[in-house]
PDB file of N, CA and C in Angstrom:
ATOM      1  N   UNK A   1       0.836  -1.184   0.000  1.00  0.00           N
ATOM      2  CA  UNK A   1       0.000   0.000   0.000  1.00  0.00           C
ATOM      3  C   UNK A   1       0.877   1.242   0.000  1.00  0.00           C
ATOM      4  N   UNK A   2       0.455   2.224  -0.760  1.00  0.00           N
ATOM      5  CA  UNK A   2       1.217   3.459  -0.873  1.00  0.00           C
ATOM      6  C   UNK A   2       0.290   4.650  -0.745  1.00  0.00           C
ATOM      7  N   UNK A   3       0.871   5.750  -0.353  1.00  0.00           N
ATOM      8  CA  UNK A   3       0.169   7.020  -0.321  1.00  0.00           C
ATOM      9  C   UNK A   3       0.800   7.883  -1.399  1.00  0.00           C
ATOM     10  N   UNK A   4      -0.026   8.436  -2.266  1.00  0.00           N
ATOM     11  CA  UNK A   4       0.476   9.289  -3.333  1.00  0.00           C
ATOM     12  C   UNK A   4       0.192  10.744  -2.999  1.00  0.00           C
ATOM     13  N   UNK A   5       1.228  11.558  -3.063  1.00  0.00           N
ATOM     14  CA  UNK A   5       1.083  13.000  -2.887  1.00  0.00           C
ATOM     15  C   UNK A   5       1.227  13.602  -4.274  1.00  0.00           C
ATOM     16  N   UNK A   6       0.163  14.194  -4.758  1.00  0.00           N
ATOM     17  CA  UNK A   6       0.173  14.783  -6.088  1.00  0.00           C
ATOM     18  C   UNK A   6       0.432  16.264  -5.916  1.00  0.00           C
ATOM     19  N   UNK A   7       1.547  16.714  -6.449  1.00  0.00           N
ATOM     20  CA  UNK A   7       1.979  18.079  -6.208  1.00  0.00           C
ATOM     21  C   UNK A   7       1.429  19.088  -7.180  1.00  0.00           C
ATOM     22  N   UNK A   8       1.455  20.315  -6.753  1.00  0.00           N
ATOM     23  CA  UNK A   8       1.027  21.410  -7.597  1.00  0.00           C
ATOM     24  C   UNK A   8       2.189  22.313  -7.983  1.00  0.00           C
ATOM     25  N   UNK A   9       3.403  21.935  -7.604  1.00  0.00           N
ATOM     26  CA  UNK A   9       4.581  22.744  -7.925  1.00  0.00           C
ATOM     27  C   UNK A   9       5.292  22.127  -9.117  1.00  0.00           C
ATOM     28  N   UNK A  10       5.494  22.914 -10.136  1.00  0.00           N
ATOM     29  CA  UNK A  10       6.318  22.500 -11.258  1.00  0.00           C
ATOM     30  C   UNK A  10       7.628  23.250 -11.069  1.00  0.00           C
ATOM     31  N   UNK A  11       8.647  22.512 -10.667  1.00  0.00           N
ATOM     32  CA  UNK A  11       9.902  23.184 -10.298  1.00  0.00           C
ATOM     33  C   UNK A  11      10.954  23.047 -11.392  1.00  0.00           C
ATOM     34  N   UNK A  12      10.607  23.514 -12.600  1.00  0.00           N
ATOM     35  CA  UNK A  12      11.546  23.442 -13.714  1.00  0.00           C
ATOM     36  C   UNK A  12      12.361  24.719 -13.867  1.00  0.00           C
ATOM     37  N   UNK A  13      11.922  25.804 -13.326  1.00  0.00           N
ATOM     38  CA  UNK A  13      12.579  27.078 -13.579  1.00  0.00           C
ATOM     39  C   UNK A  13      13.214  27.661 -12.319  1.00  0.00           C
ATOM     40  N   UNK A  14      12.514  28.545 -11.658  1.00  0.00           N
ATOM     41  CA  UNK A  14      13.085  29.258 -10.510  1.00  0.00           C
ATOM     42  C   UNK A  14      13.411  28.339  -9.345  1.00  0.00           C
ATOM     43  N   UNK A  15      12.554  27.374  -9.071  1.00  0.00           N
ATOM     44  CA  UNK A  15      12.744  26.473  -7.936  1.00  0.00           C
ATOM     45  C   UNK A  15      13.133  25.067  -8.413  1.00  0.00           C
ATOM     46  N   UNK A  16      14.059  24.994  -9.329  1.00  0.00           N
ATOM     47  CA  UNK A  16      14.428  23.731  -9.953  1.00  0.00           C
ATOM     48  C   UNK A  16      14.782  22.671  -8.901  1.00  0.00           C
ATOM     49  N   UNK A  17      14.113  21.527  -8.974  1.00  0.00           N
ATOM     50  CA  UNK A  17      14.339  20.335  -8.145  1.00  0.00           C
ATOM     51  C   UNK A  17      13.993  20.520  -6.670  1.00  0.00           C
ATOM     52  N   UNK A  18      13.334  21.590  -6.293  1.00  0.00           N
ATOM     53  CA  UNK A  18      13.063  21.834  -4.878  1.00  0.00           C
ATOM     54  C   UNK A  18      12.177  20.734  -4.278  1.00  0.00           C
ATOM     55  N   UNK A  19      11.171  20.289  -5.003  1.00  0.00           N
ATOM     56  CA  UNK A  19      10.272  19.265  -4.460  1.00  0.00           C
ATOM     57  C   UNK A  19      10.976  17.916  -4.320  1.00  0.00           C
ATOM     58  N   UNK A  20      11.688  17.482  -5.348  1.00  0.00           N
ATOM     59  CA  UNK A  20      12.368  16.181  -5.304  1.00  0.00           C
ATOM     60  C   UNK A  20      13.507  16.201  -4.278  1.00  0.00           C
ATOM     61  N   UNK A  21      14.231  17.304  -4.193  1.00  0.00           N
ATOM     62  CA  UNK A  21      15.314  17.399  -3.209  1.00  0.00           C
ATOM     63  C   UNK A  21      14.768  17.344  -1.785  1.00  0.00           C
ATOM     64  N   UNK A  22      13.663  18.013  -1.550  1.00  0.00           N
ATOM     65  CA  UNK A  22      13.062  18.003  -0.209  1.00  0.00           C
ATOM     66  C   UNK A  22      12.562  16.600   0.146  1.00  0.00           C
ATOM     67  N   UNK A  23      11.947  15.934  -0.799  1.00  0.00           N
ATOM     68  CA  UNK A  23      11.487  14.558  -0.565  1.00  0.00           C
ATOM     69  C   UNK A  23      12.674  13.659  -0.230  1.00  0.00           C
ATOM     70  N   UNK A  24      13.768  13.815  -0.956  1.00  0.00           N
ATOM     71  CA  UNK A  24      14.969  13.015  -0.680  1.00  0.00           C
ATOM     72  C   UNK A  24      15.528  13.304   0.705  1.00  0.00           C
ATOM     73  N   UNK A  25      15.551  14.577   1.105  1.00  0.00           N
ATOM     74  CA  UNK A  25      16.022  14.958   2.442  1.00  0.00           C
ATOM     75  C   UNK A  25      15.202  14.286   3.533  1.00  0.00           C
ATOM     76  N   UNK A  26      13.902  14.184   3.296  1.00  0.00           N
ATOM     77  CA  UNK A  26      12.996  13.600   4.285  1.00  0.00           C
ATOM     78  C   UNK A  26      12.882  12.080   4.176  1.00  0.00           C
ATOM     79  N   UNK A  27      13.532  11.505   3.192  1.00  0.00           N
ATOM     80  CA  UNK A  27      13.461  10.056   3.012  1.00  0.00           C
ATOM     81  C   UNK A  27      12.131   9.580   2.458  1.00  0.00           C
ATOM     82  N   UNK A  28      11.440  10.459   1.746  1.00  0.00           N
ATOM     83  CA  UNK A  28      10.151  10.115   1.145  1.00  0.00           C
ATOM     84  C   UNK A  28      10.402   9.490  -0.223  1.00  0.00           C
ATOM     85  N   UNK A  29       9.816   8.326  -0.451  1.00  0.00           N
ATOM     86  CA  UNK A  29       9.970   7.653  -1.741  1.00  0.00           C
ATOM     87  C   UNK A  29       9.288   8.466  -2.831  1.00  0.00           C
ATOM     88  N   UNK A  30       9.910   8.524  -3.980  1.00  0.00           N
ATOM     89  CA  UNK A  30       9.350   9.252  -5.113  1.00  0.00           C
ATOM     90  C   UNK A  30       9.325   8.333  -6.336  1.00  0.00           C
ATOM     91  N   UNK A  31       8.502   8.680  -7.301  1.00  0.00           N
ATOM     92  CA  UNK A  31       8.417   7.889  -8.523  1.00  0.00           C
ATOM     93  C   UNK A  31       7.879   8.767  -9.647  1.00  0.00           C
ATOM     94  N   UNK A  32       8.156   8.332 -10.869  1.00  0.00           N
ATOM     95  CA  UNK A  32       7.616   9.008 -12.042  1.00  0.00           C
ATOM     96  C   UNK A  32       6.745   8.017 -12.797  1.00  0.00           C
ATOM     97  N   UNK A  33       5.773   8.539 -13.533  1.00  0.00           N
ATOM     98  CA  UNK A  33       4.981   7.678 -14.399  1.00  0.00           C
ATOM     99  C   UNK A  33       5.898   7.108 -15.483  1.00  0.00           C
ATOM    100  N   UNK A  34       5.649   5.890 -15.925  1.00  0.00           N
ATOM    101  CA  UNK A  34       6.509   5.267 -16.947  1.00  0.00           C
ATOM    102  C   UNK A  34       6.182   5.753 -18.361  1.00  0.00           C
ATOM    103  N   UNK A  35       6.197   7.060 -18.551  1.00  0.00           N
ATOM    104  CA  UNK A  35       5.864   7.614 -19.862  1.00  0.00           C
ATOM    105  C   UNK A  35       6.852   7.154 -20.925  1.00  0.00           C
ATOM    106  N   UNK A  36       8.146   7.127 -20.584  1.00  0.00           N
ATOM    107  CA  UNK A  36       9.157   6.741 -21.568  1.00  0.00           C
ATOM    108  C   UNK A  36       9.034   5.283 -21.995  1.00  0.00           C
ATOM    109  N   UNK A  37       8.429   4.457 -21.167  1.00  0.00           N
ATOM    110  CA  UNK A  37       8.235   3.040 -21.494  1.00  0.00           C
ATOM    111  C   UNK A  37       7.060   2.860 -22.444  1.00  0.00           C
ATOM    112  N   UNK A  38       6.017   3.643 -22.270  1.00  0.00           N
ATOM    113  CA  UNK A  38       4.778   3.444 -23.011  1.00  0.00           C
ATOM    114  C   UNK A  38       4.544   4.424 -24.157  1.00  0.00           C
ATOM    115  N   UNK A  39       5.300   5.516 -24.193  1.00  0.00           N
ATOM    116  CA  UNK A  39       5.107   6.504 -25.248  1.00  0.00           C
ATOM    117  C   UNK A  39       6.316   6.562 -26.169  1.00  0.00           C
ATOM    118  N   UNK A  40       6.062   6.546 -27.456  1.00  0.00           N
ATOM    119  CA  UNK A  40       7.141   6.731 -28.433  1.00  0.00           C
ATOM    120  C   UNK A  40       7.507   8.208 -28.497  1.00  0.00           C
ATOM    121  N   UNK A  41       6.484   9.069 -28.427  1.00  0.00           N
ATOM    122  CA  UNK A  41       6.729  10.521 -28.390  1.00  0.00           C
ATOM    123  C   UNK A  41       5.479  11.236 -27.918  1.00  0.00           C
ATOM    124  N   UNK A  42       5.717  12.478 -27.503  1.00  0.00           N
ATOM    125  CA  UNK A  42       4.618  13.346 -27.085  1.00  0.00           C
ATOM    126  C   UNK A  42       4.986  14.747 -27.574  1.00  0.00           C
ATOM    127  N   UNK A  43       4.027  15.463 -28.146  1.00  0.00           N
ATOM    128  CA  UNK A  43       4.324  16.744 -28.791  1.00  0.00           C
ATOM    129  C   UNK A  43       4.688  17.860 -27.820  1.00  0.00           C
ATOM    130  N   UNK A  44       4.340  17.689 -26.559  1.00  0.00           N
ATOM    131  CA  UNK A  44       4.590  18.758 -25.598  1.00  0.00           C
ATOM    132  C   UNK A  44       5.314  18.209 -24.368  1.00  0.00           C
ATOM    133  N   UNK A  45       5.458  19.047 -23.395  1.00  0.00           N
ATOM    134  CA  UNK A  45       6.130  18.678 -22.152  1.00  0.00           C
ATOM    135  C   UNK A  45       5.424  17.504 -21.458  1.00  0.00           C
ATOM    136  N   UNK A  46       6.174  16.658 -20.769  1.00  0.00           N
ATOM    137  CA  UNK A  46       5.536  15.543 -20.057  1.00  0.00           C
ATOM    138  C   UNK A  46       4.880  15.952 -18.736  1.00  0.00           C
ATOM    139  N   UNK A  47       4.857  17.237 -18.441  1.00  0.00           N
ATOM    140  CA  UNK A  47       4.206  17.719 -17.224  1.00  0.00           C
ATOM    141  C   UNK A  47       2.698  17.579 -17.403  1.00  0.00           C
ATOM    142  N   UNK A  48       2.063  16.932 -16.418  1.00  0.00           N
ATOM    143  CA  UNK A  48       0.624  16.686 -16.485  1.00  0.00           C
ATOM    144  C   UNK A  48      -0.105  17.481 -15.413  1.00  0.00           C
ATOM    145  N   UNK A  49      -1.333  17.839 -15.700  1.00  0.00           N
ATOM    146  CA  UNK A  49      -2.172  18.518 -14.711  1.00  0.00           C
ATOM    147  C   UNK A  49      -2.491  17.546 -13.577  1.00  0.00           C
ATOM    148  N   UNK A  50      -2.712  18.082 -12.395  1.00  0.00           N
ATOM    149  CA  UNK A  50      -2.989  17.245 -11.226  1.00  0.00           C
ATOM    150  C   UNK A  50      -4.181  16.327 -11.452  1.00  0.00           C
ATOM    151  N   UNK A  51      -5.217  16.821 -12.124  1.00  0.00           N
ATOM    152  CA  UNK A  51      -6.387  15.974 -12.356  1.00  0.00           C
ATOM    153  C   UNK A  51      -6.057  14.801 -13.276  1.00  0.00           C
ATOM    154  N   UNK A  52      -5.159  14.995 -14.244  1.00  0.00           N
ATOM    155  CA  UNK A  52      -4.757  13.891 -15.108  1.00  0.00           C
ATOM    156  C   UNK A  52      -3.941  12.860 -14.333  1.00  0.00           C
ATOM    157  N   UNK A  53      -3.067  13.331 -13.460  1.00  0.00           N
ATOM    158  CA  UNK A  53      -2.272  12.425 -12.631  1.00  0.00           C
ATOM    159  C   UNK A  53      -3.200  11.564 -11.776  1.00  0.00           C
ATOM    160  N   UNK A  54      -4.152  12.190 -11.147  1.00  0.00           N
ATOM    161  CA  UNK A  54      -5.108  11.467 -10.310  1.00  0.00           C
ATOM    162  C   UNK A  54      -5.887  10.445 -11.138  1.00  0.00           C
ATOM    163  N   UNK A  55      -6.393  10.866 -12.290  1.00  0.00           N
ATOM    164  CA  UNK A  55      -7.167   9.964 -13.147  1.00  0.00           C
ATOM    165  C   UNK A  55      -6.330   8.786 -13.639  1.00  0.00           C
ATOM    166  N   UNK A  56      -5.067   9.025 -13.959  1.00  0.00           N
ATOM    167  CA  UNK A  56      -4.184   7.935 -14.397  1.00  0.00           C
ATOM    168  C   UNK A  56      -3.992   6.930 -13.274  1.00  0.00           C
ATOM    169  N   UNK A  57      -3.781   7.413 -12.052  1.00  0.00           N
ATOM    170  CA  UNK A  57      -3.625   6.499 -10.916  1.00  0.00           C
ATOM    171  C   UNK A  57      -4.881   5.665 -10.699  1.00  0.00           C
ATOM    172  N   UNK A  58      -6.037   6.286 -10.795  1.00  0.00           N
ATOM    173  CA  UNK A  58      -7.302   5.565 -10.622  1.00  0.00           C
ATOM    174  C   UNK A  58      -7.470   4.515 -11.718  1.00  0.00           C
ATOM    175  N   UNK A  59      -7.234   4.893 -12.967  1.00  0.00           N
ATOM    176  CA  UNK A  59      -7.386   3.957 -14.088  1.00  0.00           C
ATOM    177  C   UNK A  59      -6.366   2.827 -14.006  1.00  0.00           C
ATOM    178  N   UNK A  60      -5.159   3.141 -13.594  1.00  0.00           N
ATOM    179  CA  UNK A  60      -4.127   2.114 -13.468  1.00  0.00           C
ATOM    180  C   UNK A  60      -4.551   1.054 -12.457  1.00  0.00           C
ATOM    181  N   UNK A  61      -5.108   1.503 -11.364  1.00  0.00           N
ATOM    182  CA  UNK A  61      -5.608   0.548 -10.370  1.00  0.00           C
ATOM    183  C   UNK A  61      -6.792  -0.237 -10.922  1.00  0.00           C
ATOM    184  N   UNK A  62      -7.688   0.464 -11.585  1.00  0.00           N
ATOM    185  CA  UNK A  62      -8.873  -0.173 -12.168  1.00  0.00           C
ATOM    186  C   UNK A  62      -8.476  -1.235 -13.195  1.00  0.00           C
ATOM    187  N   UNK A  63      -7.420  -0.974 -13.972  1.00  0.00           N
ATOM    188  CA  UNK A  63      -6.998  -1.888 -15.031  1.00  0.00           C
ATOM    189  C   UNK A  63      -5.900  -2.849 -14.588  1.00  0.00           C
ATOM    190  N   UNK A  64      -5.731  -3.048 -13.295  1.00  0.00           N
ATOM    191  CA  UNK A  64      -4.760  -4.020 -12.809  1.00  0.00           C
ATOM    192  C   UNK A  64      -3.328  -3.681 -13.163  1.00  0.00           C
ATOM    193  N   UNK A  65      -2.936  -2.437 -12.948  1.00  0.00           N
ATOM    194  CA  UNK A  65      -1.588  -1.932 -13.209  1.00  0.00           C
ATOM    195  C   UNK A  65      -1.229  -1.880 -14.689  1.00  0.00           C
ATOM    196  N   UNK A  66      -2.217  -1.766 -15.558  1.00  0.00           N
ATOM    197  CA  UNK A  66      -1.964  -1.619 -16.994  1.00  0.00           C
ATOM    198  C   UNK A  66      -1.753  -0.131 -17.296  1.00  0.00           C
ATOM    199  N   UNK A  67      -0.488   0.289 -17.190  1.00  0.00           N
ATOM    200  CA  UNK A  67      -0.147   1.695 -17.385  1.00  0.00           C
ATOM    201  C   UNK A  67      -0.494   2.166 -18.783  1.00  0.00           C
ATOM    202  N   UNK A  68      -0.206   1.349 -19.785  1.00  0.00           N
ATOM    203  CA  UNK A  68      -0.460   1.750 -21.172  1.00  0.00           C
ATOM    204  C   UNK A  68      -1.933   2.077 -21.375  1.00  0.00           C
ATOM    205  N   UNK A  69      -2.810   1.220 -20.883  1.00  0.00           N
ATOM    206  CA  UNK A  69      -4.250   1.431 -21.039  1.00  0.00           C
ATOM    207  C   UNK A  69      -4.698   2.680 -20.279  1.00  0.00           C
ATOM    208  N   UNK A  70      -4.183   2.855 -19.076  1.00  0.00           N
ATOM    209  CA  UNK A  70      -4.539   4.034 -18.274  1.00  0.00           C
ATOM    210  C   UNK A  70      -4.073   5.314 -18.950  1.00  0.00           C
ATOM    211  N   UNK A  71      -2.838   5.336 -19.425  1.00  0.00           N
ATOM    212  CA  UNK A  71      -2.305   6.525 -20.086  1.00  0.00           C
ATOM    213  C   UNK A  71      -3.072   6.842 -21.359  1.00  0.00           C
ATOM    214  N   UNK A  72      -3.349   5.808 -22.136  1.00  0.00           N
ATOM    215  CA  UNK A  72      -4.059   6.014 -23.396  1.00  0.00           C
ATOM    216  C   UNK A  72      -5.454   6.594 -23.165  1.00  0.00           C
ATOM    217  N   UNK A  73      -6.090   6.166 -22.104  1.00  0.00           N
ATOM    218  CA  UNK A  73      -7.446   6.634 -21.823  1.00  0.00           C
ATOM    219  C   UNK A  73      -7.475   8.057 -21.256  1.00  0.00           C
ATOM    220  N   UNK A  74      -6.444   8.429 -20.504  1.00  0.00           N
ATOM    221  CA  UNK A  74      -6.504   9.694 -19.764  1.00  0.00           C
ATOM    222  C   UNK A  74      -5.741  10.841 -20.422  1.00  0.00           C
ATOM    223  N   UNK A  75      -4.617  10.579 -21.066  1.00  0.00           N
ATOM    224  CA  UNK A  75      -3.831  11.690 -21.609  1.00  0.00           C
ATOM    225  C   UNK A  75      -4.672  12.514 -22.579  1.00  0.00           C
ATOM    226  N   UNK A  76      -4.652  13.830 -22.415  1.00  0.00           N
ATOM    227  CA  UNK A  76      -5.455  14.680 -23.299  1.00  0.00           C
ATOM    228  C   UNK A  76      -4.922  14.657 -24.738  1.00  0.00           C
ATOM    229  N   UNK A  77      -5.808  14.801 -25.689  1.00  0.00           N
ATOM    230  CA  UNK A  77      -5.419  14.734 -27.106  1.00  0.00           C
ATOM    231  C   UNK A  77      -4.416  15.823 -27.479  1.00  0.00           C
ATOM    232  N   UNK A  78      -4.427  16.954 -26.784  1.00  0.00           N
ATOM    233  CA  UNK A  78      -3.478  18.035 -27.105  1.00  0.00           C
ATOM    234  C   UNK A  78      -2.030  17.624 -26.886  1.00  0.00           C
ATOM    235  N   UNK A  79      -1.814  16.572 -26.084  1.00  0.00           N
ATOM    236  CA  UNK A  79      -0.449  16.064 -25.872  1.00  0.00           C
ATOM    237  C   UNK A  79       0.061  15.304 -27.089  1.00  0.00           C
ATOM    238  N   UNK A  80      -0.861  14.917 -27.978  1.00  0.00           N
ATOM    239  CA  UNK A  80      -0.517  14.185 -29.195  1.00  0.00           C
ATOM    240  C   UNK A  80       0.430  13.021 -28.897  1.00  0.00           C
ATOM    241  N   UNK A  81       0.064  12.240 -27.915  1.00  0.00           N
ATOM    242  CA  UNK A  81       0.884  11.109 -27.497  1.00  0.00           C
ATOM    243  C   UNK A  81       0.847  10.005 -28.551  1.00  0.00           C
ATOM    244  N   UNK A  82       2.032   9.492 -28.877  1.00  0.00           N
ATOM    245  CA  UNK A  82       2.168   8.350 -29.775  1.00  0.00           C
ATOM    246  C   UNK A  82       2.654   7.202 -28.917  1.00  0.00           C
ATOM    247  N   UNK A  83       1.863   6.150 -28.851  1.00  0.00           N
ATOM    248  CA  UNK A  83       2.173   5.035 -27.966  1.00  0.00           C
ATOM    249  C   UNK A  83       3.103   4.033 -28.623  1.00  0.00           C
ATOM    250  N   UNK A  84       3.933   3.393 -27.787  1.00  0.00           N
ATOM    251  CA  UNK A  84       4.800   2.315 -28.265  1.00  0.00           C
ATOM    252  C   UNK A  84       3.918   1.207 -28.809  1.00  0.00           C
ATOM    253  N   UNK A  85       4.389   0.525 -29.811  1.00  0.00           N
ATOM    254  CA  UNK A  85       3.644  -0.628 -30.303  1.00  0.00           C
ATOM    255  C   UNK A  85       4.054  -1.842 -29.493  1.00  0.00           C
ATOM    256  N   UNK A  86       3.080  -2.669 -29.178  1.00  0.00           N
ATOM    257  CA  UNK A  86       3.359  -3.890 -28.413  1.00  0.00           C
ATOM    258  C   UNK A  86       4.075  -4.879 -29.317  1.00  0.00           C
ATOM    259  N   UNK A  87       5.048  -5.625 -28.782  1.00  0.00           N
ATOM    260  CA  UNK A  87       5.727  -6.623 -29.601  1.00  0.00           C
ATOM    261  C   UNK A  87       4.758  -7.731 -29.995  1.00  0.00           C
ATOM    262  N   UNK A  88       4.983  -8.292 -31.168  1.00  0.00           N
ATOM    263  CA  UNK A  88       4.154  -9.413 -31.620  1.00  0.00           C
ATOM    264  C   UNK A  88       4.432 -10.612 -30.726  1.00  0.00           C
ATOM    265  N   UNK A  89       3.554 -11.633 -30.730  1.00  0.00           N
ATOM    266  CA  UNK A  89       3.782 -12.819 -29.889  1.00  0.00           C
ATOM    267  C   UNK A  89       5.147 -13.456 -30.142  1.00  0.00           C
ATOM    268  N   UNK A  90       5.595 -13.487 -31.385  1.00  0.00           N
ATOM    269  CA  UNK A  90       6.899 -14.102 -31.652  1.00  0.00           C
ATOM    270  C   UNK A  90       8.035 -13.261 -31.074  1.00  0.00           C
ATOM    271  N   UNK A  91       7.905 -11.924 -31.118  1.00  0.00           N
ATOM    272  CA  UNK A  91       8.925 -11.063 -30.521  1.00  0.00           C
ATOM    273  C   UNK A  91       8.971 -11.254 -29.013  1.00  0.00           C
ATOM    274  N   UNK A  92       7.806 -11.447 -28.381  1.00  0.00           N
ATOM    275  CA  UNK A  92       7.769 -11.689 -26.951  1.00  0.00           C
ATOM    276  C   UNK A  92       8.515 -12.976 -26.621  1.00  0.00           C
ATOM    277  N   UNK A  93       8.300 -14.012 -27.418  1.00  0.00           N
ATOM    278  CA  UNK A  93       8.959 -15.300 -27.167  1.00  0.00           C
ATOM    279  C   UNK A  93      10.477 -15.155 -27.298  1.00  0.00           C
ATOM    280  N   UNK A  94      10.911 -14.416 -28.312  1.00  0.00           N
ATOM    281  CA  UNK A  94      12.342 -14.232 -28.525  1.00  0.00           C
ATOM    282  C   UNK A  94      12.968 -13.503 -27.336  1.00  0.00           C
ATOM    283  N   UNK A  95      12.337 -12.399 -26.919  1.00  0.00           N
ATOM    284  CA  UNK A  95      12.908 -11.628 -25.828  1.00  0.00           C
ATOM    285  C   UNK A  95      12.852 -12.400 -24.511  1.00  0.00           C
ATOM    286  N   UNK A  96      11.845 -13.239 -24.338  1.00  0.00           N
ATOM    287  CA  UNK A  96      11.741 -14.020 -23.118  1.00  0.00           C
ATOM    288  C   UNK A  96      12.779 -15.141 -23.100  1.00  0.00           C
ATOM    289  N   UNK A  97      12.950 -15.816 -24.214  1.00  0.00           N
ATOM    290  CA  UNK A  97      13.866 -16.956 -24.260  1.00  0.00           C
ATOM    291  C   UNK A  97      15.325 -16.536 -24.196  1.00  0.00           C
ATOM    292  N   UNK A  98      15.651 -15.302 -24.617  1.00  0.00           N
ATOM    293  CA  UNK A  98      17.043 -14.875 -24.601  1.00  0.00           C
ATOM    294  C   UNK A  98      17.471 -14.306 -23.261  1.00  0.00           C
ATOM    295  N   UNK A  99      16.553 -14.139 -22.327  1.00  0.00           N
ATOM    296  CA  UNK A  99      16.922 -13.559 -21.037  1.00  0.00           C
ATOM    297  C   UNK A  99      17.293 -14.596 -20.019  1.00  0.00           C
TER     298      UNK A  99
END
């Protein structure tokens, strides 16, 4: 079980890294959404509105930790997200057998 704190501070400019540094000082675990795993590209910044973050977390839980499905359903169209293509069954077998 985890508690998620969804922040309202975007610390890219004047207060760069202030939120993540403070969390590290306090020993608070942090995480990022796996956007780079599930998205091939996005036309704009990966910064999401708090309501989208909340909705993604809810959908992810609803879909049994299926991040791709949650992201696809919630990300706004203005982000122009292009999703990674899933490997074919034969590609899955190859990658599984070689590990």
